Amino acid sequence: MEAGSGSAACSARTLAACVIGGIVLGASVLALHHAGSAAIPSLPPLDAVRRRLRRRRRQRPVRVYMDGCFDMMHYGHCNALRQARALGDELIVGVISDDEIKANKGPPVTPLHESVIVAYACVTLPHRMIMVRAVKWVDDIIPDAPYAITEEFMNKLFTEYNIDYIIHGDDPCLLPDGTDAYALAKKAGRYKQIKRTEGVSTTDIVGRMLLCVRERSSDAHNHSSLQRQFSSGHGQKVDDGGSGSGTRVSHFLPTSRRIVQFSNSRGPGPDSRIVYIDGAFDLFHAGHVEILRLARELGDFLLVGIHTDQTISSTRGRHRPIMNLHERSLSVLACRYVDEVIIGAPWDVSKDMITTFNISLVVHGTIAENMDYAKDDSNPYAVPMAMGIYHRLESPLDITTSTIIRRIVANHEAYQKRNEKKEASEKKYYEGKSFVNGE
């Protein structure tokens, strides 16, 4: 009897709990019905849930590969690398060998034999690889990459480097025989396309220098500097001296979104040691990268001042700068050692500027094109020197913008031929160009 009574009592309690639970549930549903849809928590879209589940199942990050010559690194290269990195979790970059560049494009401006011992990495790196490694979106590099994606190299990327996708811009990359350099990657279904950056290419920049050389040597009948046309962003073509092909001057159209895309989007902390360095940073090169790296090591936040086109023209001649203010600013912003830039920084570092930006240290390299500033009555660093916050940094490399320009001048015939070949393909690209979603 006692056992039966206990069993009956348990059943009664279970039945009561079910009834109460049903009443509570019904009341909750009724309350939600009267409250409307706003009271019902929204669920993530089904596609989003599936993506999350796929990410959880994946045991490793998505790795993407992009290659290039990266000869005379510029903001167009950097923007391509930024877009490629956005398609995965890690970006591996192949730097094409000198021999491959010569066979497919012409002589490289910055050959790989030009290298420097990089103390922090305990290796000797070519200047081109220093430039690529310094881009903030690059995770690793593969030296001596082939120009075309061969089956052997593609399998190596997939097996040894765990690459998921091979990336390239929407402009065609053709081999000397007219075939697509990325045909095999496309056939394998492991190819993704990004949008080409408007207004710049290595061909374009070399063309600007060649134009300046011709203008300087002939003292052109028009006294207006070609540099001013570059800086104002004109998109017309300029007579190239009778070679039969025009060279496109800068038609870069800066937007606030592009600056935000390149920016770190963070400021210094209240107790940060802010280091300031300024300059033209024209034809951004390995010498710039290394001095910025050393400057960043002296503090917590590196602020870089980019001088205006007018300032550079007045100090270095009417043929300079080769690249305009916004182009130079983006190249510097893409460097991993830089936290923020002043676009159009003043020539003189004033007390007000030091106070406004809370600058702790002002630095300048020992290799630059305006090393006579200290002899001038109007020394731009007089104030930080008087305040005891000026420091002269030993430049690791002796390369300058003029070094690159002299190299182009010395080999202008070879580079003219290279440009004529590349300009034809670029013209074809622009004529058949269509909108590519992304960025």
C-alpha positions as CSV (number, residue, x, y, z in Angstrom):
1,M,0.0,0.0,0.0
2,E,2.8,2.5,0.9
3,A,4.7,1.8,-2.3
4,G,1.5,2.2,-4.4
5,S,0.7,5.4,-2.5
6,G,4.1,6.8,-3.2
7,S,3.9,6.0,-6.9
8,A,0.5,7.6,-7.1
9,A,1.8,10.7,-5.4
10,C,4.8,10.9,-7.8
11,S,2.5,10.7,-10.8
12,A,0.3,13.4,-9.4
13,R,3.3,15.7,-8.9
14,T,4.5,15.1,-12.4
15,L,1.0,15.8,-13.8
16,A,0.8,19.0,-11.8
17,A,4.2,20.1,-13.1
18,C,3.2,19.5,-16.7
19,V,0.0,21.4,-16.2
20,I,1.8,24.4,-14.6
21,G,4.5,24.3,-17.3
22,G,1.8,24.3,-20.0
23,I,0.0,27.3,-18.4
24,V,3.3,29.3,-18.2
25,L,4.3,28.5,-21.8
26,G,0.8,29.4,-23.1
27,A,0.9,32.7,-21.1
28,S,4.4,33.5,-22.6
29,V,3.3,32.8,-26.1
30,L,0.1,34.9,-25.6
31,A,2.2,37.8,-24.1
32,L,4.6,37.7,-27.1
33,H,1.6,37.7,-29.4
34,H,0.2,40.9,-27.8
35,A,3.6,42.5,-27.5
36,G,4.2,42.2,-31.3
37,S,7.3,41.3,-33.3
38,A,9.6,43.8,-31.5
39,A,9.5,41.6,-28.4
40,I,10.6,38.5,-30.3
41,P,14.4,38.3,-30.4
42,S,15.7,38.2,-34.0
43,L,17.6,35.2,-35.2
44,P,20.7,35.5,-37.5
45,P,20.0,34.7,-41.2
46,L,20.4,31.0,-42.1
47,D,23.4,31.8,-44.4
48,A,25.2,33.5,-41.5
49,V,24.6,30.5,-39.3
50,R,26.0,28.2,-42.0
51,R,29.1,30.4,-42.4
52,R,29.7,30.3,-38.7
53,L,29.4,26.5,-38.6
54,R,31.8,26.2,-41.6
55,R,34.3,28.4,-39.8
56,R,34.0,26.3,-36.6
57,R,34.5,23.1,-38.6
58,R,37.6,24.5,-40.4
59,Q,40.7,23.6,-38.5
60,R,42.9,26.3,-40.0
61,P,42.6,29.9,-41.3
62,V,41.8,30.7,-45.0
63,R,45.1,31.3,-46.7
64,V,45.2,33.3,-50.0
65,Y,48.1,33.9,-52.4
66,M,48.9,36.9,-54.5
67,D,52.0,37.4,-56.6
68,G,53.6,40.4,-58.4
69,C,56.8,42.0,-59.4
70,F,56.3,44.8,-56.8
71,D,58.9,46.8,-58.7
72,M,58.8,50.4,-57.5
73,M,56.2,49.6,-54.8
74,H,53.3,52.1,-54.9
75,Y,49.8,52.5,-53.3
76,G,48.2,50.5,-56.2
77,H,50.2,47.4,-55.1
78,C,49.3,48.1,-51.5
79,N,45.6,48.4,-52.3
80,A,45.7,45.1,-54.2
81,L,47.3,43.4,-51.2
82,R,44.7,44.9,-49.0
83,Q,41.8,43.6,-51.1
84,A,43.5,40.2,-51.4
85,R,43.9,40.0,-47.6
86,A,40.2,40.8,-47.1
87,L,39.4,37.5,-49.0
88,G,41.0,35.3,-46.4
89,D,42.6,35.2,-43.0
90,E,46.3,35.1,-44.0
91,L,47.9,36.6,-47.1
92,I,51.0,35.0,-48.6
93,V,52.7,37.0,-51.3
94,G,54.9,35.7,-54.1
95,V,57.7,38.1,-55.2
96,I,58.5,37.4,-58.9
97,S,62.2,36.8,-59.7
98,D,64.3,39.1,-61.8
99,D,64.7,36.6,-64.6
100,E,61.0,36.1,-64.9
101,I,60.4,39.9,-65.0
102,K,63.0,40.3,-67.7
103,A,61.4,37.5,-69.8
104,N,57.9,38.8,-69.5
105,K,58.0,42.6,-68.9
106,G,61.5,44.0,-69.3
107,P,64.3,45.1,-66.9
108,P,63.3,45.5,-63.2
109,V,63.8,48.9,-61.7
110,T,64.7,47.4,-58.3
111,P,66.6,44.1,-58.9
112,L,66.7,41.5,-56.2
113,H,70.4,41.5,-55.9
114,E,70.1,44.9,-54.1
115,S,69.7,43.8,-50.6
116,V,70.4,44.8,-47.0
117,I,71.0,42.9,-43.7
118,V,67.9,43.3,-41.7
119,A,69.0,42.9,-38.1
120,Y,65.5,42.4,-36.6
121,A,64.9,39.5,-38.9
122,C,68.5,38.2,-38.8
123,V,68.4,37.8,-42.6
124,T,69.5,39.6,-45.8
125,L,66.5,40.8,-47.7
126,P,66.4,42.4,-51.2
127,H,64.9,45.9,-51.3
128,R,61.8,44.6,-53.1
129,M,61.1,42.0,-50.4
130,I,61.6,44.7,-47.7
131,M,58.9,46.7,-49.3
132,V,56.4,43.9,-49.6
133,R,57.1,42.6,-46.0
134,A,56.5,46.2,-44.7
135,V,52.9,46.3,-46.1
136,K,50.5,45.9,-43.2
137,W,48.3,43.3,-44.8
138,V,51.0,40.9,-45.7
139,D,51.6,37.8,-43.5
140,D,54.4,36.0,-45.3
141,I,56.3,36.1,-48.6
142,I,57.6,33.5,-51.1
143,P,60.8,34.7,-52.9
144,D,61.6,34.0,-56.6
145,A,58.0,33.2,-57.5
146,P,57.3,32.4,-61.2
147,Y,55.4,34.9,-63.4
148,A,52.9,32.3,-64.6
149,I,51.0,29.9,-62.3
150,T,52.4,26.5,-63.6
151,E,50.9,23.2,-62.5
152,E,53.9,22.4,-60.5
153,F,53.9,25.7,-58.6
154,M,50.2,25.6,-58.1
155,N,50.4,22.2,-56.5
156,K,53.2,23.4,-54.3
157,L,51.0,26.3,-53.2
158,F,48.1,24.0,-52.4
159,T,50.1,21.3,-50.6
160,E,53.2,23.0,-49.0
161,Y,51.7,26.4,-48.3
162,N,48.1,25.4,-47.7
163,I,46.8,28.0,-50.1
164,D,43.0,28.0,-50.6
165,Y,42.8,30.7,-53.3
166,I,45.0,32.4,-55.8
167,I,44.2,36.1,-56.3
168,H,44.7,38.6,-59.1
169,G,43.3,41.9,-60.4
170,D,40.6,42.3,-63.1
171,D,43.3,43.5,-65.5
172,P,44.6,40.7,-67.8
173,C,47.9,39.1,-67.1
174,L,49.2,37.6,-70.4
175,L,52.3,35.7,-71.1
176,P,54.5,36.5,-74.2
177,D,52.6,33.8,-76.2
178,G,49.2,35.5,-75.4
179,T,48.0,32.9,-72.9
180,D,46.5,33.7,-69.4
181,A,49.1,33.4,-66.6
182,Y,46.3,32.3,-64.2
183,A,44.5,29.9,-66.5
184,L,45.3,26.8,-64.4
185,A,44.1,28.4,-61.2
186,K,40.9,29.4,-62.8
187,K,40.4,25.9,-64.2
188,A,41.0,24.4,-60.7
189,G,38.3,26.6,-59.3
190,R,40.7,28.2,-56.8
191,Y,41.0,31.7,-58.4
192,K,39.4,34.9,-57.1
193,Q,39.5,38.4,-58.7
194,I,39.9,41.8,-57.1
195,K,39.5,45.3,-58.5
196,R,42.4,47.0,-60.1
197,T,43.4,50.3,-58.4
198,E,42.7,53.3,-60.7
199,G,45.2,55.9,-61.6
200,V,48.6,54.2,-61.1
201,S,50.9,51.4,-62.3
202,T,54.6,50.9,-62.4
203,T,54.4,51.6,-66.1
204,D,52.7,54.9,-65.4
205,I,55.3,56.0,-62.8
206,V,58.2,55.1,-65.0
207,G,56.5,57.1,-67.8
208,R,56.2,60.1,-65.5
209,M,60.0,60.0,-64.8
210,L,60.7,59.6,-68.5
211,L,58.6,62.7,-69.3
212,C,60.4,64.7,-66.7
213,V,63.7,63.6,-68.1
214,R,62.7,64.7,-71.6
215,E,61.3,68.0,-70.2
216,R,64.4,68.7,-68.3
217,S,66.8,67.9,-71.2
218,S,64.9,69.9,-73.7
219,D,63.6,72.7,-71.3
220,A,60.2,72.3,-72.9
221,H,58.7,75.3,-74.6
222,N,55.8,75.2,-72.1
223,H,57.2,76.4,-68.8
224,S,54.5,74.8,-66.8
225,S,55.9,71.8,-65.0
226,L,54.7,68.3,-65.9
227,Q,54.8,67.6,-62.1
228,R,52.0,70.1,-61.7
229,Q,49.9,68.0,-64.1
230,F,50.7,64.9,-62.1
231,S,49.7,66.6,-58.9
232,S,46.5,68.0,-60.2
233,G,45.3,64.6,-61.3
234,H,44.9,65.4,-65.0
235,G,43.9,62.3,-66.9
236,Q,45.0,63.4,-70.4
237,K,47.9,62.0,-72.3
238,V,51.1,64.0,-72.8
239,D,53.2,64.0,-76.0
240,D,56.1,61.6,-75.3
241,G,58.6,63.1,-77.7
242,G,57.5,61.4,-80.9
243,S,57.8,57.7,-79.9
244,G,54.2,57.2,-81.0
245,S,52.8,56.3,-77.6
246,G,51.5,58.6,-75.0
247,T,52.2,58.2,-71.3
248,R,49.2,58.5,-69.0
249,V,49.8,61.0,-66.2
250,S,48.1,60.7,-62.9
251,H,44.3,60.3,-62.9
252,F,44.1,59.1,-59.3
253,L,40.9,60.3,-57.7
254,P,41.3,60.3,-53.9
255,T,38.3,59.5,-51.8
256,S,37.8,59.6,-48.0
257,R,36.8,55.9,-48.1
258,R,40.2,54.9,-49.5
259,I,42.0,56.9,-46.8
260,V,39.9,55.2,-44.2
261,Q,40.7,51.8,-45.7
262,F,44.4,52.4,-45.4
263,S,44.2,54.0,-42.0
264,N,44.8,52.1,-38.7
265,S,41.7,53.8,-37.3
266,R,43.2,54.2,-33.9
267,G,44.9,57.1,-32.1
268,P,47.6,57.2,-29.4
269,G,47.0,56.4,-25.8
270,P,47.1,59.1,-23.1
271,D,50.6,58.1,-22.1
272,S,52.0,57.2,-25.5
273,R,55.4,58.4,-26.6
274,I,54.7,60.0,-30.0
275,V,57.5,60.1,-32.5
276,Y,57.3,62.5,-35.5
277,I,59.2,62.2,-38.8
278,D,58.4,64.2,-41.9
279,G,59.5,64.2,-45.5
280,A,58.4,64.0,-49.2
281,F,58.3,60.1,-49.3
282,D,58.3,60.4,-53.1
283,L,58.6,57.0,-55.0
284,F,58.2,55.2,-51.6
285,H,61.2,52.9,-51.4
286,A,63.2,50.6,-49.0
287,G,65.1,53.5,-47.6
288,H,61.9,55.1,-46.4
289,V,60.7,51.8,-44.9
290,E,63.8,51.2,-42.9
291,I,64.0,54.8,-41.5
292,L,60.3,54.5,-40.5
293,R,60.9,51.2,-38.8
294,L,63.8,52.7,-36.7
295,A,61.7,55.7,-35.9
296,R,58.8,53.6,-34.7
297,E,61.1,51.7,-32.4
298,L,61.8,54.9,-30.5
299,G,58.2,55.3,-29.2
300,D,54.7,53.9,-29.0
301,F,53.1,55.8,-31.9
302,L,54.6,57.0,-35.2
303,L,53.2,60.1,-36.7
304,V,54.5,60.9,-40.3
305,G,54.3,64.3,-41.9
306,I,53.9,64.3,-45.7
307,H,55.0,67.6,-47.3
308,T,52.8,69.3,-50.0
309,D,53.6,69.2,-53.7
310,Q,54.3,72.9,-53.6
311,T,56.8,72.5,-50.7
312,I,58.7,69.8,-52.5
313,S,58.7,71.7,-55.8
314,S,60.2,74.8,-54.1
315,T,62.9,72.8,-52.4
316,R,63.8,70.1,-55.0
317,G,62.9,71.6,-58.3
318,R,59.8,72.0,-60.5
319,H,60.0,68.4,-61.8
320,R,59.3,67.0,-58.3
321,P,57.5,65.3,-56.8
322,I,56.9,62.4,-59.2
323,M,53.8,61.3,-57.2
324,N,51.3,63.7,-55.8
325,L,50.4,64.3,-52.2
326,H,47.5,61.8,-51.9
327,E,49.5,59.1,-53.7
328,R,52.4,59.6,-51.4
329,S,50.2,59.6,-48.3
330,L,48.6,56.3,-49.1
331,S,52.0,54.7,-49.8
332,V,53.1,55.7,-46.3
333,L,49.8,54.8,-44.6
334,A,50.1,51.2,-46.0
335,C,53.4,50.8,-44.1
336,R,53.0,48.6,-41.0
337,Y,55.3,50.9,-38.9
338,V,53.2,54.0,-39.4
339,D,50.3,54.8,-37.1
340,E,49.1,58.1,-38.6
341,V,50.0,60.7,-41.2
342,I,49.6,64.4,-41.6
343,I,48.5,65.0,-45.2
344,G,50.2,68.2,-46.2
345,A,52.5,68.7,-43.2
346,P,54.1,72.2,-42.8
347,W,57.8,72.6,-43.6
348,D,58.6,74.0,-40.1
349,V,57.9,71.9,-37.0
350,S,56.4,74.6,-34.7
351,K,55.8,74.7,-30.9
352,D,52.0,74.7,-31.6
353,M,52.3,71.6,-33.7
354,I,54.3,69.8,-31.1
355,T,51.7,70.7,-28.5
356,T,48.7,69.9,-30.7
357,F,49.9,66.4,-31.5
358,N,51.6,65.8,-28.1
359,I,54.9,65.0,-29.9
360,S,57.6,63.6,-27.6
361,L,60.4,63.2,-30.2
362,V,61.1,64.6,-33.6
363,V,63.5,62.6,-35.8
364,H,65.3,62.9,-39.1
365,G,67.5,60.5,-41.1
366,T,71.1,61.0,-42.1
367,I,70.3,60.2,-45.7
368,A,67.9,62.6,-47.3
369,E,67.7,65.1,-50.1
370,N,67.4,68.2,-47.9
371,M,70.4,67.7,-45.6
372,D,71.3,71.4,-45.9
373,Y,68.4,72.4,-43.7
374,A,70.7,72.9,-40.6
375,K,72.8,75.5,-42.5
376,D,69.7,77.5,-43.4
377,D,68.6,80.5,-41.4
378,S,65.1,79.0,-41.5
379,N,66.0,75.6,-40.0
380,P,62.6,73.7,-40.0
381,Y,63.7,71.7,-36.9
382,A,65.0,74.8,-34.8
383,V,62.1,74.5,-32.3
384,P,62.4,70.8,-31.5
385,M,66.2,71.3,-31.3
386,A,65.8,74.1,-28.8
387,M,63.4,72.0,-26.8
388,G,65.8,69.1,-26.7
389,I,63.5,66.6,-28.4
390,Y,65.2,66.3,-31.8
391,H,67.1,63.1,-32.7
392,R,69.1,62.4,-35.8
393,L,68.7,58.7,-36.9
394,E,71.4,56.9,-38.8
395,S,69.8,55.8,-42.0
396,P,70.3,52.0,-42.7
397,L,70.2,52.5,-46.6
398,D,71.7,55.2,-48.8
399,I,69.0,55.0,-51.4
400,T,66.9,58.2,-52.2
401,T,64.2,59.1,-54.6
402,S,66.9,60.7,-56.8
403,T,68.7,57.3,-56.9
404,I,65.7,55.7,-58.5
405,I,65.3,58.6,-61.0
406,R,68.9,58.4,-62.0
407,R,68.6,54.7,-62.7
408,I,65.6,55.4,-65.0
409,V,67.6,58.1,-66.7
410,A,70.6,55.9,-67.2
411,N,68.6,53.2,-68.8
412,H,65.8,55.3,-70.4
413,E,65.9,53.5,-73.7
414,A,65.3,50.0,-72.1
415,Y,62.6,51.4,-69.9
416,Q,60.9,53.2,-72.8
417,K,60.7,49.9,-74.7
418,R,59.3,48.2,-71.6
419,N,56.7,51.0,-71.2
420,E,55.6,50.8,-74.8
421,K,54.9,47.1,-74.5
422,K,53.0,47.5,-71.2
423,E,51.1,50.7,-72.3
424,A,49.5,48.7,-75.2
425,S,48.0,46.2,-72.7
426,E,47.0,48.9,-70.3
427,K,45.2,50.8,-73.1
428,K,43.3,47.6,-74.0
429,Y,42.3,47.1,-70.4
430,Y,40.9,50.6,-70.0
431,E,39.0,50.4,-73.3
432,G,37.3,47.1,-72.3
433,K,37.1,47.9,-68.6
434,S,33.9,47.0,-66.7
435,F,32.8,47.5,-63.1
436,V,34.0,45.0,-60.6
437,N,32.2,44.7,-57.3
438,G,34.4,44.7,-54.2
439,E,37.1,46.7,-52.5
